[in-house]
CSV table of C-alpha atoms and ligand atoms in Angstrom, one decimal:
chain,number,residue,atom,x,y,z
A,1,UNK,CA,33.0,26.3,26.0
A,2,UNK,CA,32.7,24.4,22.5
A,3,UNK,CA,32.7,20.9,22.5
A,4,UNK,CA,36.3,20.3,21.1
A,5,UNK,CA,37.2,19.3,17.4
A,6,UNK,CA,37.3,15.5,18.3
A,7,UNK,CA,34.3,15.7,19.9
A,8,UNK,CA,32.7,17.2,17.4
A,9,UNK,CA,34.0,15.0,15.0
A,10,UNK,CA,32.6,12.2,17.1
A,11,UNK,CA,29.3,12.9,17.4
A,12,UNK,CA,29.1,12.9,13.7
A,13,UNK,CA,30.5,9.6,13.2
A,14,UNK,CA,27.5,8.5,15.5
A,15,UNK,CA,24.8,10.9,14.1
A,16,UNK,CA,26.0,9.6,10.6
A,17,UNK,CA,26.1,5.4,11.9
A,18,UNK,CA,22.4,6.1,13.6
A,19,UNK,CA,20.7,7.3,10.2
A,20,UNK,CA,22.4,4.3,8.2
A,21,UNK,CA,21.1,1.9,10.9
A,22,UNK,CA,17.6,3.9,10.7
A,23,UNK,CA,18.1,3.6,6.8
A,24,UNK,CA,18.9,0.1,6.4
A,25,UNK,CA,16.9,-2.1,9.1
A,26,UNK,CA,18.2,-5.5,7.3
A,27,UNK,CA,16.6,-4.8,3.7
A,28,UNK,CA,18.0,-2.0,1.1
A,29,UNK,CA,16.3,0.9,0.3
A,30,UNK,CA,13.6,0.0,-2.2
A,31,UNK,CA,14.8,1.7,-5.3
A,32,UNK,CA,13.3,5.2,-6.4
A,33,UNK,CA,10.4,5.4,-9.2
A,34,UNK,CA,12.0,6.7,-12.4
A,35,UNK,CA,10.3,9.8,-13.8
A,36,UNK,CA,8.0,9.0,-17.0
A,37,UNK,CA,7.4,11.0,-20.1
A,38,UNK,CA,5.7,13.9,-18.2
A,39,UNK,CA,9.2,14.4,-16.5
A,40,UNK,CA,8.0,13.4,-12.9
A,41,UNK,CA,7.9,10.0,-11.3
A,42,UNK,CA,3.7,8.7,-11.6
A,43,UNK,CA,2.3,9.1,-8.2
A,44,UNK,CA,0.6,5.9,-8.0
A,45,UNK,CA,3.9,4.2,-8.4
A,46,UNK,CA,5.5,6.8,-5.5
A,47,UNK,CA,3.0,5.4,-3.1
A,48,UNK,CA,3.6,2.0,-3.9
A,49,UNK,CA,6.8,2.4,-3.1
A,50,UNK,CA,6.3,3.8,0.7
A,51,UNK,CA,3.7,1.3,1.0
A,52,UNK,CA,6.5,-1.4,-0.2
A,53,UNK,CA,9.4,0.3,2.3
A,54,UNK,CA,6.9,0.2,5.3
A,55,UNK,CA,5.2,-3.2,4.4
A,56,UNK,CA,6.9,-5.6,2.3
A,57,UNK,CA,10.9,-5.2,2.0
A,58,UNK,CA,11.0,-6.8,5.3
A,59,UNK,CA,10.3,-10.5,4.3
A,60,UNK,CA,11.0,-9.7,0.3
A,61,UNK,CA,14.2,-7.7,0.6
A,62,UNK,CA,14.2,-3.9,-0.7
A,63,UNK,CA,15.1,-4.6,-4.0
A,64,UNK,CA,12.6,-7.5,-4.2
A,65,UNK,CA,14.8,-10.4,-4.7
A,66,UNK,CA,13.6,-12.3,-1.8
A,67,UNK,CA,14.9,-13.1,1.8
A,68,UNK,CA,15.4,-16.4,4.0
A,69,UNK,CA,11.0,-15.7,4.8
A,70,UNK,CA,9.3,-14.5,1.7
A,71,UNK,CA,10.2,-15.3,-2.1
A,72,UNK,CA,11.6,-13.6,-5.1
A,73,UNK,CA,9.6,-11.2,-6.6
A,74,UNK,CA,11.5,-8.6,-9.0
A,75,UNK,CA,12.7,-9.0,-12.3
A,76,UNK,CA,9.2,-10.1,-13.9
A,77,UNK,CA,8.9,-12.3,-11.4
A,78,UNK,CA,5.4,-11.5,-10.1
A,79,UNK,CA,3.8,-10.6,-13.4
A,80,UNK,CA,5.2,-14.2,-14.3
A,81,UNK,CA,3.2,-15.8,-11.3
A,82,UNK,CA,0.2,-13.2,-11.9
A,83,UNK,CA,-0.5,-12.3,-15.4
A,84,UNK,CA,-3.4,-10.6,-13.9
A,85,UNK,CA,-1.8,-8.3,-10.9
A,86,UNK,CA,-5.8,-9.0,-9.2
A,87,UNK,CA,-5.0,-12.5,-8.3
A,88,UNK,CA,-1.9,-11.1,-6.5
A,89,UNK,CA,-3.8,-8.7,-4.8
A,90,UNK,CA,-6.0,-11.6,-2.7
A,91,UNK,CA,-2.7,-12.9,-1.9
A,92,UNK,CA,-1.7,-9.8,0.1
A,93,UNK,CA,-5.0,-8.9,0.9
A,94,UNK,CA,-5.6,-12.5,2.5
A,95,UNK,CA,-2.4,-13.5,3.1
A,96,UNK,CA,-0.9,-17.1,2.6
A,97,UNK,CA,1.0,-19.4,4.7
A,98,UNK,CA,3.9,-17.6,6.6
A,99,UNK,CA,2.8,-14.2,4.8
A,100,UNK,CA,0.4,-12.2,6.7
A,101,UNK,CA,-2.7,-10.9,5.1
A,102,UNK,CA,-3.2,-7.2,4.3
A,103,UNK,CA,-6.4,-6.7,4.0
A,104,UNK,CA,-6.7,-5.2,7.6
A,105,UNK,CA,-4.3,-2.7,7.3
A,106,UNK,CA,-4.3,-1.4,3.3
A,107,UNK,CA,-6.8,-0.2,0.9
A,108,UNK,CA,-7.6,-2.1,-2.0
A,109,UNK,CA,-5.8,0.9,-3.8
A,110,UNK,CA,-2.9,0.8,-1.8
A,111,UNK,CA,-2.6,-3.2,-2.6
A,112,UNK,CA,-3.1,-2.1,-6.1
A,113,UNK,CA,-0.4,0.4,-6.0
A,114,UNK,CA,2.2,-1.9,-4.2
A,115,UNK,CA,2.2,-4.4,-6.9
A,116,UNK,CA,1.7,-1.9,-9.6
A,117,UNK,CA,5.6,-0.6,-8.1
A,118,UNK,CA,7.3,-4.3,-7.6
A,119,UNK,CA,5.4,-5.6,-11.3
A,120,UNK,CA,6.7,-2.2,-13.3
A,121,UNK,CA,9.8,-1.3,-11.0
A,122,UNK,CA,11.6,-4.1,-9.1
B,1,LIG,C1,6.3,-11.5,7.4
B,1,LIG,C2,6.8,-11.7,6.1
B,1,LIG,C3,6.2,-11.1,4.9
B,1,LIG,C4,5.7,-9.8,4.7
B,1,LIG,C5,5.8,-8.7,5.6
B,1,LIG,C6,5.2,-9.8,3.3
B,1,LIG,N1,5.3,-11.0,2.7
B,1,LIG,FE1,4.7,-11.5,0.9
B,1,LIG,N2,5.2,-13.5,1.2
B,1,LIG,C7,5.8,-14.0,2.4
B,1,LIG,C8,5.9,-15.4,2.3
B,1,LIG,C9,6.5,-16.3,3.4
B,1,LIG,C10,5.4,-15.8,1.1
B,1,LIG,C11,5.2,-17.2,0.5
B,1,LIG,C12,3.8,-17.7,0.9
B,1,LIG,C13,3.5,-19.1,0.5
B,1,LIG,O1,4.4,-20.0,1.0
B,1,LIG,O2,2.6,-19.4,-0.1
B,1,LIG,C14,4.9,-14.5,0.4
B,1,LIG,C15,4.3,-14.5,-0.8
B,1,LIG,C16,4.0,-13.3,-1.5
B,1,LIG,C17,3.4,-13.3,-2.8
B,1,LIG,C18,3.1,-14.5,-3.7
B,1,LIG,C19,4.3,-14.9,-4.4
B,1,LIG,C20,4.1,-16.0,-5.4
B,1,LIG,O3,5.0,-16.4,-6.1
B,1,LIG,O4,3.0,-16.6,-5.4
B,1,LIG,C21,3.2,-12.0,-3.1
B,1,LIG,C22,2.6,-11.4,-4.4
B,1,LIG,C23,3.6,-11.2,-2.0
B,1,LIG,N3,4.1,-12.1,-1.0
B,1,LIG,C24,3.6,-9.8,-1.9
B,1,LIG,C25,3.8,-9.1,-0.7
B,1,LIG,C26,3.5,-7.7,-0.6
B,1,LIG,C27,3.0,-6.8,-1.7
B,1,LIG,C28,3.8,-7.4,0.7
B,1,LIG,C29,3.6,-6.1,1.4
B,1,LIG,C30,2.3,-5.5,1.4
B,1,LIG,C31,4.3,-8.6,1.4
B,1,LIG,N4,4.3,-9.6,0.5
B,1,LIG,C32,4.7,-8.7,2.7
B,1,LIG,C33,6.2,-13.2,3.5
B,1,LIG,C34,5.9,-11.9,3.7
């Protein structure tokens, strides 16, 4: 027998409420890389993003503006603190205070590439 038409119903209120949990884990969705003049989004910013979603949204929000643990650091923010995105990167890679220290866990590209994304699109 088919599950009836409430049932059904139901189970997609549920499926839908267990993806926007999934989705949202306490920090938006970082927001997608625009595409550039080539008409497609540049790569190294695409992976900066994932590496932002998995890493960093957590403790600095999805869209960057900062949570009760980790500070601001969209709207020009970063580039304001680090004219030269390097210095930022021995931040993350060694961490500093209550942030934890990357350097275990990404590449040197991949730190790169994350602040490359938050300094061009947060
Ligand atoms: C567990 C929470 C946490 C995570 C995860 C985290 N941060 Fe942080 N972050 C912090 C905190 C807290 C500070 C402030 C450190 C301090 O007090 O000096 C900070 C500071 C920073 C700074 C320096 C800001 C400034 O104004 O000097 C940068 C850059 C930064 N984080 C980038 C990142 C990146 C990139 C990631 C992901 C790879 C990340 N953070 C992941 C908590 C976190």
């Amino acid at each position: 027998m088919m599950p009836s038409r409430e049932v059904r119903i139901l189970l997609a209120a549920l499926l839908a409420a267990g993806l926007a949990v999934a989705a949202g884990c306490g920090a938006g969705s970082p927001p997608e890389v625009a595409a550039g003049p080539e008409g497609t989004p540049e790569q190294v910013l695409v992976a900066g993003r994932a590496v932002y979603a998995d890493r960093c949204a957590s403790c600095h929000d999805g869209d960057g503006s900062g949570t009760s643990i980790g500070p601001r650091l969209n709207s020009g923010r970063l580039s304001q603190a680090y004219p030269d995105l390097a210095d930022a990167a021995s931040v993350v890679s060694e961490g500093r205070e209550r942030m934890p220290g990357f350097g275990g866990v990404l590449t040197a590209g991949e730190i790169r590439a994350v602040l490359r994304y938050i300094a061009e699109v947060l």
